[in-house]
DNA sequence: GCAAAAGTGTTAGGAGTACACCCATGC
DNA sequence: GCATGGGTGTACTCCTAACACTTTTGC
């Protein structure tokens, strides 16, 4: 049967995850250092090969858990990478996802069965990466900038209730531009991505600030 | 080496293509009838298994050529389908694309090595399809409706120079709604997807109509 | 009182939507 | 002259972008 044609057997699937956080106005990416070949001792995105008996997102969660100890539950599909020699070992097609977590709250493992180290890297200072991960990362950054305008992808980065200046700081870090406070507020509330909780928070030496929460709505404009 | 773990070997990749046309106000999909098992004698989307030595889009073009004789050059990524048992033969992950052609101009083969028949089906009258192709098709229809607002995906359906009423008819068929003539014109020109050629066409018994062409521009709005 | 951070309102321009009239043609 | 199909303009609303002042607080 044609399905046994060796030409299209033994293709593997990588599930990759660009795990982002934003810390002090900087976007950071969680990288792991590989313990094994290929690309032994090099930094890499989190991810690995899909098993036969799991869906892509099951594999994604398993790989993230195995290589970082993190339980990822906020992720979005990003892209497919199919360059023929992107893996030196065998033909691997990568399906990439984007995850966002709060780097201050979520702890990760420095070492696992397959990793020697793990750390957050500012996206301005990325070391040389294994495979085509640099490519995947850059693509994911563009996608992240899109997703924050259409989804609640940032909900796992901020506390349940957050202030608008906090949220704006995250947007400015990801979009790499300053945004007008008044327009930001109007736009965010108008889009319906967030809503007023009616509560406020009082910091040490500041005016009380209003608290908002994500609605979970997804923006999907019609053509006509 | 872990890459030899049988758990994640032998995954296959399907590349699927929903090939659409619009004919007399109806959106139609090109289906082929399978000659072989699994799903022998059932209608199916065009597509097949990726070879180790080709990229996804190379495989896409090869499969479309093999099963329909068509040289496809206008296609867009659509989605990934990863249900574990979507193929009864082995684990197959499908990467789906959308193609648009002019059904009146492009001819296709009724029979090939792997197909017994091929035909256009109105999307209102789809036969039972092999695999999860019904699912992929419905998903592709939604994506197509998005793509016509952002890309020049329709350029292969219309002649190089086309009239606005022609284009509007295609939009209405895909979006399944009527659109105001004046607003359609303003919006299309404003978006920059099409441009005035400065020429007109004179049909038999009609007023001369202005001709437009696609610009190839892709609409990609910024968040802020 | 002054500096820092947060909140709010106004205005002008551009896009979207709804809607009505004129023009060319063939019969 | 009338029916058909193609072309255009206006008014209203809404979103966006630019921009300035007031409030609270701690020092």
XYZ file of C-alpha atoms in Angstrom, chain A:
224
model
C 0.000 0.000 0.000
C 1.233 3.405 -0.905
C 1.338 4.464 2.690
C 4.359 2.203 3.117
C 6.352 4.053 0.516
C 9.579 4.883 2.315
C 9.548 8.306 0.769
C 6.983 9.502 3.215
C 7.597 7.528 6.327
C 9.444 8.525 9.420
C 8.648 12.167 9.335
C 8.714 13.568 12.824
C 6.824 16.469 14.264
C 8.339 18.986 16.627
C 6.039 20.921 18.854
C 7.741 24.133 19.844
C 6.717 26.724 22.348
C 7.927 30.290 22.593
C 7.222 31.056 26.237
C 7.195 34.787 26.839
C 6.991 36.991 29.846
C 7.322 40.732 30.312
C 9.474 41.973 33.142
C 10.311 45.599 33.920
C 9.327 46.746 30.460
C 11.275 44.029 28.667
C 9.901 41.073 26.747
C 11.713 37.902 27.735
C 11.770 34.406 26.330
C 12.301 31.214 28.308
C 15.130 29.157 26.827
C 16.530 25.810 27.878
C 20.045 24.460 27.446
C 20.110 21.082 25.712
C 21.725 18.182 27.491
C 21.860 15.889 24.448
C 22.767 15.858 20.799
C 21.968 17.260 18.371
C 22.899 20.780 19.437
C 24.218 19.555 22.808
C 24.855 22.434 25.242
C 23.149 24.977 23.046
C 20.237 27.154 24.082
C 16.921 26.333 22.487
C 13.222 27.017 22.605
C 11.166 24.673 24.721
C 9.720 21.789 22.737
C 10.388 18.388 21.331
C 9.024 15.542 19.302
C 5.362 14.646 19.242
C 4.327 11.168 20.321
C 2.055 9.052 18.171
C -0.598 8.915 20.834
C -1.046 12.558 21.693
C -2.542 15.606 20.056
C -0.362 18.597 19.327
C -1.515 20.499 22.369
C -1.153 17.439 24.595
C 2.379 17.085 23.293
C 2.954 20.783 23.838
C 1.939 20.603 27.477
C 3.972 17.443 28.023
C 7.117 18.899 26.478
C 6.821 22.133 28.412
C 6.285 20.172 31.612
C 9.192 17.800 30.914
C 11.700 20.484 30.006
C 10.710 23.254 32.411
C 8.346 21.816 35.027
C 5.756 24.387 34.015
C 2.063 23.552 33.596
C 1.204 25.612 30.553
C -2.430 26.407 30.042
C -2.396 29.625 28.039
C -1.075 29.076 24.538
C -1.934 29.912 20.971
C -1.028 28.323 17.652
C 1.650 30.254 15.866
C 3.025 28.678 12.688
C 4.446 25.655 10.889
C 8.129 25.326 9.969
C 8.945 22.836 7.283
C 12.448 23.455 5.996
C 13.697 20.026 4.944
C 16.993 20.075 6.842
C 15.872 22.010 9.893
C 16.843 18.945 11.929
C 20.152 17.195 11.201
C 18.832 13.887 12.535
C 15.720 13.211 10.533
C 13.010 15.064 8.705
C 11.101 17.066 11.301
C 8.266 19.486 10.691
C 7.728 21.917 13.534
C 4.375 23.214 14.723
C 4.967 26.222 16.922
C 2.898 27.754 19.682
C 3.112 30.847 21.810
C 2.701 30.769 25.546
C 2.712 33.616 28.040
C 3.339 33.271 31.765
C 4.206 35.497 34.694
C 7.942 35.087 35.141
C 7.735 36.414 38.693
C 5.144 33.898 39.799
C 5.864 30.769 37.808
C 9.008 28.916 38.751
C 10.789 26.509 36.452
C 13.377 23.774 36.723
C 17.008 24.598 36.046
C 17.726 21.016 35.174
C 15.673 18.111 33.884
C 16.320 14.804 32.155
C 17.011 16.641 28.948
C 18.105 20.098 30.007
C 21.162 21.438 31.789
C 19.883 24.922 32.371
C 16.966 27.232 31.745
C 16.604 30.987 31.936
C 14.781 34.060 30.783
C 16.501 36.023 28.035
C 15.631 39.525 27.008
C 14.645 39.395 23.353
C 17.387 41.926 22.691
C 20.038 39.505 23.890
C 19.291 36.096 22.457
C 22.186 33.623 22.359
C 22.773 31.464 19.316
C 19.957 28.946 19.244
C 19.664 25.293 18.200
C 17.856 24.205 15.029
C 15.880 27.021 13.347
C 14.700 28.305 16.709
C 15.920 31.827 16.080
C 13.613 31.892 13.085
C 10.686 30.462 15.052
C 11.282 32.942 17.849
C 11.279 35.981 15.583
C 8.134 34.765 13.887
C 6.507 34.205 17.271
C 7.332 37.726 18.378
C 5.425 39.120 15.413
C 2.530 36.811 16.157
C 2.529 37.793 19.828
C 2.156 41.440 18.830
C -0.913 40.462 16.815
C -2.418 38.246 19.490
C -2.458 40.910 22.199
C -4.831 42.907 20.020
C -7.219 40.024 19.427
C -7.146 37.709 22.425
C -6.696 37.501 26.189
C -3.258 35.950 25.772
C -1.870 38.277 28.445
C -4.229 37.042 31.123
C -1.641 34.634 32.495
C 0.955 37.380 32.731
C -1.090 39.735 34.879
C -2.927 39.048 38.116
C -6.666 38.384 37.901
C -7.234 42.052 38.538
C -4.802 44.539 37.163
C -4.533 48.257 36.570
C -4.542 49.874 33.177
C -1.060 51.370 33.570
C 0.228 47.862 34.281
C -1.433 46.511 31.165
C -0.243 49.420 29.081
C 3.336 48.817 30.151
C 3.091 45.275 28.833
C 1.616 46.429 25.542
C 4.346 49.004 25.129
C 7.032 46.421 25.780
C 5.607 44.016 23.219
C 4.782 46.604 20.580
C 7.993 48.500 21.264
C 6.282 51.838 21.143
C 4.669 54.289 23.521
C 0.899 54.520 23.588
C -1.247 57.441 24.711
C -2.840 56.683 28.099
C -6.264 58.062 27.262
C -6.503 56.353 23.882
C -5.244 53.081 25.301
C -7.977 53.043 27.891
C -10.703 53.901 25.412
C -9.534 51.345 22.875
C -9.137 48.481 25.333
C -12.550 48.977 26.877
C -14.145 49.559 23.497
C -12.691 46.362 22.025
C -14.084 44.446 24.955
C -10.887 42.544 25.729
C -10.995 43.863 29.304
C -13.661 45.212 31.629
C -13.861 47.372 34.733
C -14.195 45.378 37.957
C -15.508 48.370 39.890
C -12.726 47.917 42.452
C -9.550 49.828 43.076
C -6.151 49.084 44.505
C -4.247 51.350 46.857
C -0.473 51.210 46.597
C 1.948 52.648 49.157
C 2.472 56.128 47.901
C 0.191 56.460 44.969
C -3.291 57.473 44.037
C -5.790 54.587 44.099
C -5.970 52.847 40.723
C -8.916 51.115 39.113
C -8.752 47.385 38.588
C -9.715 45.601 35.389
C -9.954 41.986 34.276
C -9.814 40.139 30.959
C -13.130 39.147 29.448
C -11.751 36.261 27.387
C -13.372 37.688 24.297
C -11.710 37.077 20.927
C -11.739 39.840 18.336
C -12.663 38.581 14.900
C -13.799 41.315 12.543
C -15.948 40.512 9.540
C -14.838 41.457 6.064
C -18.216 43.070 5.390
